[in-house]
Amino acid sequence: MSTEGFKLTYATMFNPPEEMHIQFEAALVKVKAALGQEYAMIINGKDHYSSEKFEDRSPADNDVILGVFQKGNAQDADAALAAARKAFQGWSHIPWQERVRLIRKAAGLMDERLYEFAAVIAMEVGKNRVEALGDVAETADLFRYACDRMETNNGYVYEMGQDPLSGYKATNFSFLRPYGVWVVVSPFNFPCALTGGPTAAALVTGNTVVIKPASDTPWTSRLIAECLRDAGLPDGAFNYVTGSGSSLGQALIDSPEVNGITFTGSYDVGMQIYRDFSRGHWPRPTILEMGGKNSAIVSRHADLETAATGILRSAFGLQGQKCSACSRIIIEEPVYDQLVGRLVEMTRALEIGDPTERKVYLGPVANRSSYLDYQNFAEDLHQNGRILTGGKILEEGDYARGYFCTPTLVDELPLDHPLWQREMFVPISTIARVKDLEQAMALANNVAYGLTAGFYGNSDEAQWFYDKIESGVTYVNRPQGATTGAWPGYQPFGGWKGSGSTGKNAGGLYYLPLYMHEQIRTMVSKS
Ligand code: NDP
């Protein structure tokens, strides 16, 4: 989104125009007035109800019921897949220019509804207001970027060479064509972008889609589905189902009706899906975007104020619950004490509370399970490391009914401790002191993940860093975020190793072809 020359991205969001706050607050009042309603799934263009329901509660105040959603089951999964199958012939055969038009229209509706979306996301996920606005604005840009790629590539139709056949003329074309029915399973932390981005890519390339959002964030995905419906997509082209991953989600994964899947979420669930989905009669495209254990390396030549600002934002933005969160901070010995001192000072100044409030930087963690995880990790770190700041939950007063945790920095944790390897997904970052950059790099790469990484140092060191680091997204000397803050068109997003399956980043040059298979069309006629 943009207001008067300001374009909101994760890198520009730290000082938004006043107007954004005014509009957010107005939308919040409107959204709060509608809390507690029941929302249906959308199958074949119609509202679809299930016999069982579940409540979506605010992580900032568990007494607040945001909405009541359908607890979809295996029959609902089948109904959604059947609707998507039925719609495929029609949707895949309309000219791609028309699909582009409809997806752009949906992006425009998202722009119009930006503030309402953001108010819902702030309450549903616990994102601060600017992060919530960013999630929506990014989604609309992902929609548009997918459309732009279709246009730039002329719908992915290319004329090839003509074979030299004496007495004949041969024309050869390469067409990329959609696979069929595509399932999108998304996580709670970017409920808009990580539902909307893959959905737009699948749709614009001609697949039909079944969306299954995280059980913590069904409302945001319902808003995306409404934009697609209101843009005029035909019935069944997209379908939105809600319910638990282990039943509804698993039923989708196990169905032979599915031709391709995009899953974004944890490593454990992603790898289980990878195995389960491979049991079909033939190999099917499986786009997995999974966890991260992202390092920022700081050299003795770094600008320490820039490093501290970038690291802080990436460690504790969205309470450490970004796949790109800076959960490991690796600092060369000569600048260690100075940088750590500054990080502790800045961390203590962060405002924690109701994420819809303007002054708040950290909201609650997303759910009870994350809240308990935080407490268990903190206890372990108290015993095995040195907690420099944080390490406790907040339970008094306004914090009593939410999942509030203090941002935590820890050092002196032995390098063979399992928490150097495990994605904690709460506001905890561990800090290591290293004698040189070689040791820093060995530590950064010694992990099963390869999502993002940051570096602070001089330009020669930066080239060395790019060459050696095993990560899909890398940043150097970035105050806006050491390891976080990718934006479509600028920093396509994806991971290596256990962070992703395709090696091609979302919102980037090579993403859309993942949703299509190639058909070569040769036509021979007598010359
Ligand atoms: P989960 O893996 O717990 O859940 C992700 C989605 O999978 C949810 O919709 C969940 O449904 C569903 N699911 C769970 N089990 C199954 C199953 N057996 N079959 C089908 N679907 C299932 O992740 P979180 O929601 O907790 O998200 C956090 C994780 O996502 C972190 O690991 C983070 O790093 C990663 N992530 C990766 C990104 C990337 O681009 N690489 C970006 C953002 C997050 P339900 O909620 O109902 O259980």
XYZ file of C-alpha atoms and ligand atoms in Angstrom:
575
model
C 0.000 0.000 0.000
C 1.105 3.561 -0.437
C 0.027 6.912 0.947
C 1.460 10.041 -0.666
C 4.794 8.647 -1.791
C 5.120 6.212 1.121
C 5.128 2.527 0.235
C 4.719 0.194 3.160
C 7.135 -2.746 3.156
C 8.781 -4.545 6.042
C 11.853 -2.398 5.453
C 9.995 0.930 5.519
C 7.457 0.221 8.239
C 9.297 1.752 11.161
C 8.006 5.258 10.714
C 4.661 5.116 8.899
C 2.595 8.227 8.103
C 0.076 9.390 10.697
C -2.807 8.626 8.359
C -2.101 4.912 8.657
C -2.623 5.032 12.400
C -5.876 6.969 12.059
C -7.269 4.521 9.528
C -6.125 1.489 11.499
C -7.857 2.750 14.626
C -11.109 3.406 12.765
C -11.017 -0.105 11.307
C -10.293 -1.605 14.717
C -13.466 -0.100 16.155
C -15.460 -1.559 13.272
C -13.897 -5.008 13.552
C -14.319 -5.128 17.333
C -18.025 -4.387 16.920
C -18.356 -7.579 14.868
C -16.544 -10.013 17.174
C -17.947 -13.440 17.909
C -19.776 -14.079 14.626
C -19.915 -17.476 12.979
C -18.070 -17.914 9.676
C -18.698 -20.632 7.123
C -16.234 -22.403 4.886
C -16.580 -21.601 1.180
C -16.973 -24.583 -1.135
C -18.047 -24.248 -4.762
C -18.722 -20.560 -4.222
C -21.232 -21.172 -1.407
C -21.035 -20.892 2.347
C -20.599 -24.406 3.704
C -21.198 -25.441 7.313
C -19.863 -28.393 9.227
C -21.533 -30.138 12.140
C -18.739 -29.207 14.559
C -17.362 -25.698 15.260
C -14.360 -24.193 17.002
C -13.692 -20.839 18.612
C -10.971 -18.480 17.453
C -9.778 -16.646 20.594
C -7.466 -13.679 20.957
C -3.949 -14.600 22.155
C -3.816 -11.197 23.898
C -6.991 -11.871 25.882
C -8.299 -15.409 26.001
C -11.725 -14.235 27.121
C -12.301 -12.608 23.741
C -13.889 -14.850 21.110
C -12.969 -13.404 17.730
C -15.179 -15.718 15.727
C -16.657 -19.188 15.515
C -15.407 -21.344 12.636
C -16.283 -24.659 11.063
C -14.371 -27.722 12.228
C -14.162 -29.290 8.794
C -13.704 -33.056 8.445
C -12.755 -35.592 5.757
C -16.145 -35.237 4.027
C -15.645 -31.484 3.779
C -12.173 -32.071 2.340
C -13.703 -34.339 -0.296
C -16.423 -31.800 -1.106
C -13.855 -29.004 -1.557
C -11.629 -31.164 -3.749
C -14.599 -32.265 -5.863
C -15.609 -28.620 -6.378
C -12.039 -27.722 -7.368
C -11.895 -30.680 -9.773
C -15.177 -29.699 -11.385
C -14.029 -26.104 -11.856
C -10.625 -27.002 -13.290
C -11.594 -27.448 -16.934
C -13.295 -24.086 -17.092
C -10.764 -22.113 -15.076
C -7.700 -23.546 -16.804
C -9.112 -22.861 -20.259
C -10.122 -19.257 -19.888
C -7.433 -17.005 -21.390
C -4.655 -16.352 -18.895
C -5.214 -12.615 -19.401
C -8.659 -13.026 -17.851
C -7.232 -14.864 -14.854
C -4.720 -12.044 -14.456
C -7.549 -9.516 -14.545
C -9.482 -11.319 -11.812
C -6.467 -11.806 -9.545
C -5.550 -8.122 -9.940
C -9.122 -7.245 -9.051
C -8.865 -9.336 -5.882
C -5.605 -7.519 -5.016
C -7.418 -4.214 -5.456
C -10.134 -5.361 -3.030
C -7.439 -6.280 -0.555
C -6.024 -2.756 -0.838
C -9.490 -1.339 -0.169
C -9.964 -3.609 2.851
C -6.381 -3.234 4.075
C -7.158 -1.708 7.455
C -9.920 -4.159 8.337
C -7.664 -7.041 7.377
C -4.877 -5.595 9.521
C -7.140 -5.111 12.537
C -8.212 -8.753 12.284
C -4.617 -9.959 11.917
C -3.428 -7.903 14.888
C -6.097 -9.469 17.072
C -5.936 -12.966 15.631
C -2.152 -13.436 15.496
C -0.956 -10.854 18.025
C 1.020 -8.866 15.434
C 1.685 -5.241 16.125
C -0.320 -2.952 13.881
C 2.442 -2.130 11.419
C 3.446 -5.771 11.020
C -0.227 -6.587 10.470
C -0.566 -3.919 7.782
C 2.605 -5.260 6.184
C 1.180 -8.787 5.984
C -1.816 -7.550 3.977
C 0.106 -5.133 1.756
C 2.579 -7.902 0.983
C -0.235 -10.212 -0.028
C -1.702 -7.720 -2.489
C 1.811 -7.261 -3.921
C 2.246 -11.038 -4.183
C -1.007 -11.206 -6.159
C 0.181 -8.455 -8.487
C 3.673 -9.880 -8.821
C 2.219 -13.210 -9.952
C 0.140 -11.356 -12.548
C 3.178 -9.391 -13.720
C 5.158 -12.599 -14.186
C 2.397 -14.104 -16.334
C 2.457 -11.013 -18.534
C 6.229 -10.737 -18.750
C 6.362 -14.352 -19.859
C 3.415 -14.091 -22.219
C 1.512 -16.769 -20.320
C 4.594 -19.020 -20.489
C 4.172 -19.848 -24.167
C 7.433 -19.835 -26.133
C 8.151 -20.622 -29.735
C 11.096 -23.009 -30.079
C 13.344 -23.661 -33.065
C 11.982 -25.340 -36.224
C 13.568 -28.708 -36.939
C 15.286 -28.921 -40.310
C 12.939 -31.413 -42.023
C 13.336 -31.552 -45.766
C 9.948 -31.115 -47.497
C 8.159 -30.287 -44.243
C 7.606 -27.331 -42.015
C 7.664 -28.023 -38.294
C 6.628 -25.562 -35.623
C 7.473 -26.231 -32.008
C 6.013 -24.477 -28.996
C 6.650 -24.846 -25.288
C 3.538 -24.368 -23.158
C 3.481 -24.379 -19.384
C 0.124 -25.744 -18.276
C -1.500 -26.049 -14.836
C -1.433 -29.346 -12.953
C -5.038 -29.365 -11.719
C -6.244 -29.201 -8.134
C -3.811 -27.463 -5.793
C -3.907 -27.520 -1.989
C -2.507 -24.599 0.012
C -1.793 -25.280 3.701
C -0.619 -22.192 5.574
C 0.806 -21.342 9.029
C -0.425 -18.910 11.665
C 2.371 -16.360 11.552
C 1.805 -14.730 8.150
C -1.784 -15.843 7.695
C -2.362 -13.437 4.842
C 0.804 -13.561 2.725
C 1.442 -17.270 3.143
C -2.122 -18.181 2.294
C -2.588 -15.556 -0.393
C 0.804 -15.786 -2.113
C 0.644 -19.483 -3.055
C -3.082 -19.218 -3.774
C -2.544 -16.407 -6.285
C 0.333 -18.270 -7.948
C -1.726 -21.448 -8.264
C -4.809 -19.631 -9.548
C -3.195 -17.306 -12.052
C -1.410 -20.255 -13.659
C -4.756 -22.029 -14.077
C -4.935 -24.455 -11.170
C -7.962 -24.570 -8.903
C -7.317 -24.284 -5.198
C -8.333 -25.589 -1.796
C -7.079 -23.363 1.032
C -6.564 -24.817 4.522
C -5.330 -22.172 6.981
C -3.872 -22.700 10.464
C -6.448 -23.273 13.191
C -5.115 -20.195 15.010
C -5.895 -17.922 12.055
C -9.030 -18.969 10.136
C -10.462 -15.430 10.044
C -7.690 -13.850 7.985
C -7.988 -16.542 5.330
C -11.734 -16.099 5.223
C -11.095 -12.439 4.331
C -8.814 -13.509 1.465
C -11.456 -15.948 0.237
C -14.024 -13.136 0.309
C -11.764 -10.955 -1.878
C -11.479 -13.787 -4.416
C -15.215 -14.397 -4.332
C -16.054 -10.687 -4.640
C -13.574 -10.280 -7.501
C -15.795 -12.685 -9.446
C -13.775 -15.894 -9.638
C -16.001 -18.727 -10.814
C -17.492 -21.144 -8.299
C -15.065 -23.852 -7.251
C -11.946 -22.115 -8.626
C -10.950 -21.548 -5.009
C -12.351 -23.233 -1.940
C -11.712 -22.378 1.692
C -11.922 -25.020 4.415
C -11.142 -24.772 8.117
C -10.386 -27.385 10.741
C -7.538 -29.237 12.304
C -4.377 -30.112 10.435
C -4.264 -33.643 11.752
C -7.778 -34.520 10.480
C -8.967 -32.132 7.746
C -5.410 -31.285 6.622
C -4.333 -34.907 6.576
C -7.451 -35.866 4.582
C -6.408 -33.356 1.924
C -2.849 -34.678 1.841
C -4.044 -38.277 1.550
C -6.505 -37.646 -1.267
C -5.604 -38.863 -4.759
C -7.630 -35.905 -6.081
C -4.803 -33.490 -5.261
C -2.339 -32.682 -8.064
C 0.014 -30.390 -6.172
C 0.530 -28.821 -2.787
C 2.110 -25.782 -1.207
C 2.722 -26.210 2.493
C 4.238 -23.511 4.671
C 4.861 -24.432 8.281
C 7.105 -26.373 10.589
C 9.830 -28.772 9.539
C 8.215 -31.749 11.280
C 4.803 -31.346 9.650
C 6.367 -30.448 6.304
C 8.536 -33.547 6.221
C 5.575 -35.720 7.183
C 3.591 -34.215 4.305
C 6.560 -34.765 1.973
C 6.520 -38.471 2.791
C 2.739 -38.912 2.822
C 2.232 -37.017 -0.416
C 4.797 -39.175 -2.193
C 2.564 -42.229 -1.758
C 0.446 -41.333 -4.778
C 0.518 -43.197 -8.090
C 3.044 -40.765 -9.523
C 5.280 -37.967 -8.247
C 3.379 -34.745 -7.629
C 4.791 -31.248 -7.118
C 5.360 -30.535 -3.445
C 6.340 -27.004 -2.551
C 7.429 -26.977 1.080
C 8.461 -23.821 2.910
C 9.564 -24.787 6.386
C 11.353 -23.496 9.448
C 14.495 -21.497 10.016
C 17.295 -21.092 12.530
C 18.720 -17.910 11.171
C 22.021 -16.371 12.143
C 23.331 -12.837 12.119
C 27.131 -12.725 12.002
C 28.824 -9.566 13.213
C 32.443 -8.882 12.272
C 34.890 -6.708 14.185
C 34.583 -4.203 11.316
C 30.818 -3.776 11.616
C 28.942 -0.592 12.386
C 27.622 -1.771 15.734
C 24.638 0.564 15.972
C 23.379 -0.656 12.585
C 23.959 -4.240 13.645
C 22.151 -3.790 16.959
C 19.131 -2.190 15.274
C 18.849 -4.853 12.573
C 19.344 -7.747 14.973
C 16.844 -6.451 17.495
C 14.136 -6.029 14.874
C 14.683 -9.490 13.466
C 15.000 -11.225 16.822
C 11.839 -9.827 18.376
C 9.545 -8.632 15.583
C 6.332 -10.699 15.854
C 7.677 -12.086 19.134
C 10.339 -14.160 17.398
C 7.664 -16.082 15.505
C 8.929 -15.427 11.992
C 10.480 -18.256 10.039
C 13.168 -15.657 9.280
C 13.639 -14.586 12.914
C 17.197 -13.914 13.997
C 17.436 -16.627 16.609
C 21.247 -16.913 16.610
C 23.607 -13.965 17.018
C 27.272 -14.687 16.349
C 29.746 -11.946 17.245
C 33.504 -11.621 16.831
C 35.353 -11.335 20.125
C 36.697 -7.745 19.823
C 33.217 -6.195 19.531
C 31.302 -8.716 21.606
C 30.860 -6.873 24.888
C 29.987 -3.557 23.308
C 27.368 -5.008 20.956
C 25.815 -7.301 23.538
C 25.555 -4.404 25.985
C 23.705 -2.345 23.392
C 21.394 -5.220 22.439
C 20.417 -5.781 26.047
C 19.733 -2.099 26.551
C 17.554 -1.889 23.423
C 15.693 -5.118 24.218
C 14.739 -3.853 27.670
C 13.211 -0.760 26.088
C 10.776 -2.722 23.878
C 7.118 -2.159 24.684
C 5.056 -5.313 25.323
C 1.262 -5.401 25.393
C -1.945 -5.290 23.363
C -0.635 -5.441 19.788
C -3.370 -3.187 18.462
C -1.978 -0.280 20.503
C 0.262 2.131 18.688
C 3.144 2.099 21.153
C 3.423 -1.690 21.393
C 6.195 -3.579 19.614
C 5.686 -7.085 21.064
C 2.274 -8.668 21.383
C 1.574 -12.119 22.842
C 2.820 -15.386 21.373
C 0.197 -17.092 19.249
C -1.156 -19.869 21.435
C -0.906 -21.823 24.653
C 1.484 -24.338 23.175
C 3.985 -21.577 22.237
C 3.502 -20.028 25.683
C 4.395 -23.314 27.367
C 7.305 -23.832 24.963
C 8.686 -20.445 25.957
C 8.532 -21.344 29.648
C 10.252 -24.682 29.105
C 13.000 -23.141 26.978
C 13.512 -20.347 29.512
C 13.909 -22.854 32.330
C 16.456 -24.842 30.329
C 18.355 -21.665 29.431
C 18.388 -20.463 33.023
C 20.134 -23.710 33.913
C 22.487 -24.049 30.981
C 23.233 -20.516 29.795
C 23.325 -16.942 31.054
C 20.070 -15.012 30.615
C 21.059 -11.426 29.883
C 17.525 -10.088 29.775
C 14.005 -11.554 29.728
C 13.464 -15.227 30.489
C 10.078 -14.831 32.124
C 6.405 -14.574 31.241
C 4.216 -11.599 32.199
C 1.145 -12.487 34.238
C 0.121 -9.376 36.135
C -2.689 -6.916 35.371
C -3.459 -6.508 31.669
C -1.157 -9.390 30.815
C -3.093 -11.935 32.883
C -5.374 -13.276 30.153
C -2.849 -13.392 27.315
C 0.292 -15.234 26.308
C 2.866 -12.519 26.998
C 6.572 -13.399 27.156
C 9.550 -11.120 27.671
C 12.096 -10.856 24.849
C 15.091 -12.904 25.874
C 18.802 -12.796 25.090
C 21.033 -15.617 26.278
C 24.755 -16.224 26.031
C 27.243 -18.758 27.375
C 25.004 -21.591 26.163
C 27.363 -24.465 25.239
C 27.531 -24.773 21.442
C 26.511 -28.425 21.579
C 23.276 -27.595 23.442
C 20.206 -28.717 21.413
C 18.670 -25.230 21.527
C 21.358 -24.031 19.121
C 19.746 -26.362 16.573
C 16.055 -26.278 17.390
C 13.711 -23.621 16.008
C 12.133 -22.256 19.207
C 9.680 -19.861 17.517
C 9.322 -17.610 20.569
C 11.162 -14.385 21.505
C 14.456 -16.002 22.488
C 17.803 -15.516 20.753
C 21.073 -17.134 21.717
C 24.384 -15.299 21.373
C 27.808 -16.819 20.648
C 31.238 -15.244 21.038
C 33.662 -16.381 18.303
C 37.364 -15.781 17.763
C 37.077 -15.183 13.994
C 34.709 -15.227 11.019
C 35.646 -18.769 9.990
C 34.361 -20.017 13.323
C 31.265 -17.841 12.925
C 30.478 -19.314 9.506
C 31.003 -22.889 10.681
C 28.519 -22.277 13.473
C 26.007 -20.508 11.216
C 26.007 -23.354 8.696
C 25.959 -26.138 11.272
C 22.188 -26.465 11.278
C 19.548 -28.383 9.347
C 17.928 -25.164 8.100
C 19.028 -22.657 5.438
C 16.422 -19.928 5.259
C 17.844 -16.440 5.900
C 21.081 -14.987 7.231
C 22.504 -11.577 8.009
C 25.982 -10.131 8.093
C 27.497 -6.901 9.384
C 31.022 -6.050 8.288
C 33.058 -4.598 5.421
C 32.514 -5.218 1.709
C 35.279 -7.802 1.222
C 33.892 -9.782 4.111
C 30.418 -9.454 2.619
C 31.453 -11.187 -0.618
C 32.985 -13.974 1.421
C 29.755 -14.213 3.452
C 27.525 -14.503 0.346
C 29.784 -17.220 -1.021
C 29.945 -19.345 2.117
C 26.585 -19.016 3.818
C 24.027 -21.774 3.155
C 20.837 -19.707 2.984
C 18.200 -18.754 0.437
C 17.912 -15.090 1.503
C 20.889 -13.054 2.691
C 21.249 -9.489 3.903
C 24.336 -7.379 4.558
C 24.548 -4.301 6.793
C 20.784 -3.917 6.950
C 19.372 -1.869 9.850
C 15.802 -2.639 8.747
C 16.257 -6.272 9.764
C 19.266 -8.576 10.019
C 17.420 -11.647 8.763
C 13.788 -10.543 8.272
C 11.789 -8.252 6.031
C 11.723 -9.785 2.553
C 9.290 -8.257 0.082
C 8.002 -9.654 -3.227
C 9.861 -8.322 -6.216
C 12.744 -7.159 -4.008
C 13.722 -10.185 -1.980
C 11.984 -13.352 -3.211
C 11.713 -15.628 -0.208
C 12.681 -19.279 0.248
C 15.132 -21.584 1.917
C 17.801 -24.212 1.381
C 18.283 -27.521 3.190
C 15.493 -28.242 5.702
C 13.871 -24.853 5.064
C 12.409 -25.592 1.656
C 11.954 -28.173 -1.052
C 12.248 -26.345 -4.363
C 15.269 -24.051 -4.243
C 13.151 -21.355 -5.933
C 11.926 -18.449 -3.881
C 8.332 -17.261 -3.520
C 7.590 -13.847 -4.990
C 10.484 -14.293 -7.387
C 11.460 -14.912 -10.983
C 11.243 -18.706 -10.926
C 8.199 -19.260 -8.724
C 5.233 -19.496 -11.087
C 6.692 -22.316 -13.218
C 6.563 -24.518 -10.098
C 2.782 -24.525 -10.521
C 2.823 -25.773 -14.114
C 4.136 -28.694 -16.144
C 5.586 -28.285 -19.597
C 3.994 -29.471 -22.796
C 5.876 -29.283 -26.067
C 3.616 -28.889 -29.088
C 5.080 -29.915 -32.391
C 3.042 -29.486 -35.580
C 4.323 -30.772 -38.898
C 2.911 -29.858 -42.315
C 4.139 -30.427 -45.843
C 5.926 -27.371 -47.147
P 2.600 -26.031 11.677
O 3.528 -26.890 10.919
O 2.193 -26.457 13.038
O 1.215 -25.848 10.870
C 1.212 -25.340 9.557
C -0.080 -25.749 8.886
O -0.093 -27.160 8.703
C -1.331 -25.427 9.683
O -2.361 -25.045 8.795
C -1.662 -26.762 10.323
O -3.012 -26.875 10.708
C -1.317 -27.684 9.185
N -1.111 -29.093 9.543
C -0.675 -29.601 10.713
N -0.621 -30.954 10.625
C -1.021 -31.287 9.373
C -1.167 -32.521 8.678
N -0.893 -33.692 9.243
N -1.591 -32.482 7.416
C -1.868 -31.304 6.799
N -1.764 -30.119 7.414
C -1.327 -30.109 8.685
O 3.228 -24.554 11.688
P 2.756 -23.253 12.441
O 1.392 -22.851 11.998
O 3.024 -23.408 13.889
O 3.769 -22.177 11.812
C 5.056 -21.999 12.262
C 6.076 -22.708 11.392
O 5.979 -22.260 10.053
C 7.503 -22.418 11.819
O 8.244 -23.595 11.777
C 7.973 -21.431 10.759
O 9.373 -21.395 10.598
C 7.273 -21.949 9.556
N 7.189 -20.934 8.520
C 7.963 -21.047 7.389
C 7.982 -20.043 6.437
C 8.805 -20.129 5.190
O 8.536 -19.374 4.248
N 9.794 -21.000 5.118
C 7.197 -18.823 6.632
C 6.408 -18.821 7.835
C 6.407 -19.840 8.734
P -3.455 -26.641 12.256
O -3.111 -25.231 12.581
O -4.904 -26.891 12.215
O -2.672 -27.625 13.063
